[in-house]
XYZ file of N, CA and C in Angstrom:
327
model
N -29.245 -36.568 3.807
C -30.633 -37.038 3.994
C -30.648 -38.573 3.620
N -31.276 -39.393 4.432
C -31.311 -40.836 4.169
C -32.135 -41.118 2.953
N -31.744 -42.181 2.259
C -32.454 -42.667 1.030
C -33.847 -43.151 1.423
N -34.731 -42.854 0.597
C -36.144 -43.321 0.799
C -36.395 -44.650 0.160
N -35.348 -45.176 -0.463
C -35.490 -46.488 -1.157
C -35.723 -47.583 -0.085
N -36.712 -48.367 -0.238
C -37.106 -49.354 0.717
C -36.187 -50.630 0.597
N -35.625 -51.047 1.705
C -34.802 -52.259 1.681
C -35.655 -53.411 2.133
N -35.614 -54.519 1.407
C -36.365 -55.726 1.763
C -35.494 -56.685 2.503
N -36.046 -57.403 3.435
C -35.286 -58.413 4.139
C -35.537 -59.766 3.500
N -34.518 -60.331 2.856
C -34.710 -61.601 2.147
C -33.595 -62.539 2.567
N -33.904 -63.797 2.729
C -32.893 -64.799 3.092
C -32.161 -65.337 1.849
N -32.910 -65.361 0.755
C -32.265 -65.837 -0.487
C -31.985 -64.622 -1.352
N -30.855 -64.540 -1.952
C -30.469 -63.273 -2.666
C -31.407 -62.914 -3.800
N -32.106 -61.773 -3.682
C -33.036 -61.354 -4.759
C -32.356 -61.133 -6.036
N -31.106 -60.670 -6.031
C -30.399 -60.450 -7.284
C -30.148 -61.782 -8.044
N -29.869 -62.814 -7.332
C -29.680 -64.156 -7.954
C -31.018 -64.626 -8.496
N -32.103 -64.486 -7.733
C -33.411 -64.877 -8.210
C -33.779 -64.134 -9.450
N -33.539 -62.817 -9.466
C -33.844 -62.046 -10.641
C -33.028 -62.493 -11.913
N -31.795 -62.811 -11.614
C -30.906 -63.362 -12.759
C -31.467 -64.575 -13.303
N -31.925 -65.575 -12.443
C -32.501 -66.810 -12.873
C -33.772 -66.574 -13.644
N -34.555 -65.639 -13.133
C -35.828 -65.347 -13.817
C -35.577 -64.806 -15.254
N -34.546 -63.962 -15.375
C -34.345 -63.373 -16.651
C -33.588 -64.277 -17.678
N -33.284 -65.461 -17.264
C -32.779 -66.411 -18.255
C -33.836 -66.890 -19.166
N -35.118 -66.680 -18.776
C -36.246 -67.008 -19.606
C -36.561 -65.819 -20.535
N -36.548 -66.049 -21.840
C -36.709 -65.000 -22.807
C -38.105 -64.316 -22.692
N -39.094 -65.037 -22.171
C -40.413 -64.511 -22.089
C -40.627 -63.506 -20.954
N -39.641 -63.476 -20.014
C -39.741 -62.530 -18.956
C -39.026 -61.263 -19.302
N -39.679 -60.168 -19.244
C -39.033 -58.854 -19.532
C -38.515 -58.188 -18.295
N -39.071 -57.092 -17.921
C -38.640 -56.357 -16.739
C -39.296 -57.066 -15.507
N -38.520 -56.930 -14.400
C -39.008 -57.598 -13.135
C -38.999 -56.455 -12.077
N -40.141 -56.209 -11.458
C -40.203 -55.206 -10.422
C -39.345 -55.661 -9.199
N -38.852 -54.752 -8.490
C -37.923 -54.961 -7.398
C -38.508 -55.898 -6.328
N -39.849 -55.829 -6.028
C -40.417 -56.658 -5.030
C -40.665 -58.116 -5.411
N -40.619 -58.392 -6.716
C -40.951 -59.799 -7.165
C -39.857 -60.751 -6.705
N -38.602 -60.553 -6.890
C -37.578 -61.510 -6.334
C -37.658 -61.668 -4.854
N -38.061 -60.629 -4.120
C -38.136 -60.680 -2.660
C -39.317 -61.574 -2.277
N -40.448 -61.472 -3.015
C -41.567 -62.281 -2.769
C -41.273 -63.752 -3.079
N -40.582 -63.976 -4.176
C -40.184 -65.393 -4.518
C -39.260 -65.889 -3.483
N -38.381 -65.103 -2.956
C -37.429 -65.464 -1.903
C -38.226 -65.951 -0.689
N -39.270 -65.222 -0.323
C -40.068 -65.535 0.868
C -40.874 -66.850 0.583
N -41.372 -66.992 -0.635
C -42.109 -68.242 -1.048
C -41.172 -69.407 -0.933
N -39.955 -69.250 -1.414
C -38.969 -70.287 -1.333
C -38.650 -70.712 0.127
N -38.552 -69.727 0.965
C -38.260 -69.955 2.389
C -39.411 -70.731 3.002
N -40.646 -70.400 2.719
C -41.864 -71.084 3.254
C -41.870 -72.543 2.685
N -41.573 -72.722 1.415
C -41.549 -74.046 0.825
C -40.531 -74.976 1.530
N -39.358 -74.416 1.664
C -38.301 -75.214 2.334
C -38.624 -75.522 3.770
N -39.213 -74.579 4.472
C -39.618 -74.826 5.826
C -40.585 -75.972 5.910
N -41.562 -75.929 4.987
C -42.574 -77.085 4.930
C -41.863 -78.382 4.632
N -41.037 -78.433 3.621
C -40.347 -79.668 3.198
C -39.530 -80.205 4.380
N -38.789 -79.328 5.028
C -37.877 -79.780 6.080
C -38.609 -80.205 7.344
N -39.738 -79.572 7.627
C -40.479 -80.007 8.813
C -41.019 -81.373 8.578
N -41.517 -81.650 7.355
C -42.053 -83.007 7.052
C -40.910 -84.035 7.025
N -39.754 -83.671 6.453
C -38.618 -84.570 6.470
C -38.126 -84.829 7.906
N -38.221 -83.775 8.783
C -37.821 -83.987 10.129
C -38.722 -84.977 10.866
N -40.022 -84.924 10.523
C -40.913 -85.903 11.107
C -40.587 -87.344 10.667
N -40.227 -87.478 9.414
C -39.809 -88.825 8.907
C -38.562 -89.271 9.619
N -37.603 -88.324 9.801
C -36.345 -88.666 10.440
C -36.573 -89.093 11.944
N -37.426 -88.358 12.565
C -37.718 -88.651 14.023
C -38.532 -89.919 14.115
N -39.397 -90.245 13.161
C -40.167 -91.475 13.238
C -39.231 -92.695 13.046
N -38.117 -92.492 12.399
C -37.142 -93.582 12.199
C -36.112 -93.632 13.317
N -36.341 -92.756 14.353
C -35.382 -92.642 15.509
C -33.930 -92.348 14.994
N -33.837 -91.588 13.990
C -32.498 -91.248 13.475
C -32.097 -89.918 13.985
N -30.759 -89.744 14.139
C -30.266 -88.433 14.591
C -29.847 -87.518 13.493
N -29.621 -88.112 12.303
C -29.162 -87.367 11.116
C -30.194 -87.479 9.965
N -30.599 -86.375 9.433
C -31.435 -86.398 8.280
C -30.593 -86.721 7.038
N -31.154 -87.677 6.231
C -30.381 -88.145 5.044
C -31.244 -87.881 3.796
N -30.615 -88.104 2.680
C -31.352 -87.966 1.388
C -32.516 -88.987 1.348
N -32.337 -90.127 1.985
C -33.407 -91.130 1.979
C -34.603 -90.647 2.780
N -34.367 -89.852 3.808
C -35.525 -89.336 4.553
C -36.241 -88.255 3.715
N -35.460 -87.462 3.027
C -36.122 -86.524 2.113
C -36.942 -87.232 1.063
N -36.334 -88.338 0.465
C -37.083 -89.025 -0.579
C -38.347 -89.604 -0.060
N -38.332 -90.198 1.165
C -39.509 -90.793 1.682
C -40.583 -89.701 1.893
N -40.164 -88.518 2.419
C -41.046 -87.404 2.652
C -41.713 -86.991 1.348
N -40.931 -86.913 0.266
C -41.436 -86.444 -1.057
C -42.411 -87.428 -1.573
N -42.112 -88.730 -1.355
C -43.018 -89.766 -1.813
C -44.336 -89.861 -1.016
N -44.308 -89.520 0.215
C -45.455 -89.605 1.080
C -46.429 -88.433 0.919
N -45.859 -87.300 0.712
C -46.682 -86.039 0.645
C -47.052 -85.677 -0.766
N -48.327 -85.591 -1.031
C -48.824 -85.292 -2.362
C -48.381 -83.921 -2.895
N -48.197 -82.938 -1.944
C -47.808 -81.598 -2.393
C -46.378 -81.586 -2.963
N -45.606 -82.579 -2.719
C -44.220 -82.632 -3.225
C -44.111 -83.589 -4.407
N -45.223 -83.969 -5.011
C -45.184 -84.879 -6.170
C -44.299 -84.433 -7.262
N -44.175 -83.101 -7.485
C -43.359 -82.536 -8.625
C -41.877 -82.786 -8.448
N -41.454 -83.249 -7.219
C -40.055 -83.484 -6.951
C -39.676 -84.980 -7.072
N -40.675 -85.806 -7.390
C -40.413 -87.303 -7.447
C -39.310 -87.634 -8.436
N -39.280 -87.006 -9.621
C -38.291 -87.287 -10.622
C -36.879 -86.913 -10.115
N -36.865 -85.900 -9.302
C -35.572 -85.426 -8.757
C -34.921 -86.434 -7.859
N -35.774 -87.103 -7.040
C -35.215 -88.047 -6.053
C -35.334 -89.524 -6.497
N -35.636 -89.791 -7.749
C -35.805 -91.092 -8.215
C -34.520 -91.961 -8.072
N -33.380 -91.309 -8.249
C -32.129 -92.043 -8.208
C -31.551 -92.165 -6.773
N -32.217 -91.560 -5.757
C -31.759 -91.677 -4.408
C -32.152 -93.045 -3.830
N -31.198 -93.717 -3.205
C -31.579 -95.033 -2.612
C -32.640 -94.978 -1.570
N -33.512 -96.040 -1.512
C -34.577 -96.070 -0.534
C -33.991 -96.348 0.826
N -34.779 -95.947 1.880
C -34.295 -96.301 3.197
C -34.505 -97.804 3.421
N -33.639 -98.329 4.386
C -33.803 -99.707 4.690
C -35.088 -99.939 5.500
N -35.788 -100.986 5.205
C -37.083 -101.276 5.906
C -36.797 -101.791 7.318
N -37.837 -101.917 8.055
C -37.706 -102.441 9.439
C -37.222 -103.886 9.440
N -37.653 -104.643 8.476
C -37.148 -106.037 8.413
C -35.683 -106.157 8.217
N -35.088 -105.243 7.406
C -33.623 -105.250 7.221
C -32.944 -104.804 8.459
N -33.538 -103.866 9.267
C -32.864 -103.449 10.540
C -32.857 -104.645 11.526
N -33.946 -105.402 11.551
C -34.026 -106.533 12.459
C -33.029 -107.579 12.058
N -32.824 -107.739 10.785
C -31.787 -108.653 10.280
C -30.398 -108.272 10.722
N -30.103 -107.024 10.769
C -28.775 -106.560 11.199
C -28.647 -106.825 12.719
N -29.711 -106.642 13.461
C -29.677 -106.913 14.916
C -29.410 -108.369 15.200
N -29.930 -109.231 14.327
C -29.716 -110.683 14.451
C -28.306 -111.085 14.168
N -27.635 -110.369 13.258
C -26.203 -110.597 13.026
C -25.324 -110.265 14.223
N -25.715 -109.229 14.959
C -24.905 -108.825 16.095
C -24.996 -109.883 17.182
N -26.129 -110.599 17.311
C -26.377 -111.590 18.316
C -25.486 -112.871 18.072
N -25.182 -113.144 16.829
C -24.479 -114.362 16.501
C -23.018 -114.239 16.613
N -22.452 -113.069 16.783
C -21.060 -112.835 16.905
C -20.543 -113.154 18.184
């Protein structure tokens, strides 16, 4: 007879999420559905962050998303303010003026 235990479809490993949660002494038992819900929330958060970063990348006519694109996205979007300390050490993207300067160097060669 098949098991009646419900399997949840999660992209991020619920066991790892539960382990991270339990490193906090204030958290006792964790219901089986909680890590799955957090996994889904994490998935939605990353989708939002990456869509915004993709817009930044495309606006710069770049083919490769870089840490600088993520940094600019985090600095532009208020909802990502809590990540600003995390990207503080990432170098800023070159401005349009610097790109034009590089084009000028190519013309003098």
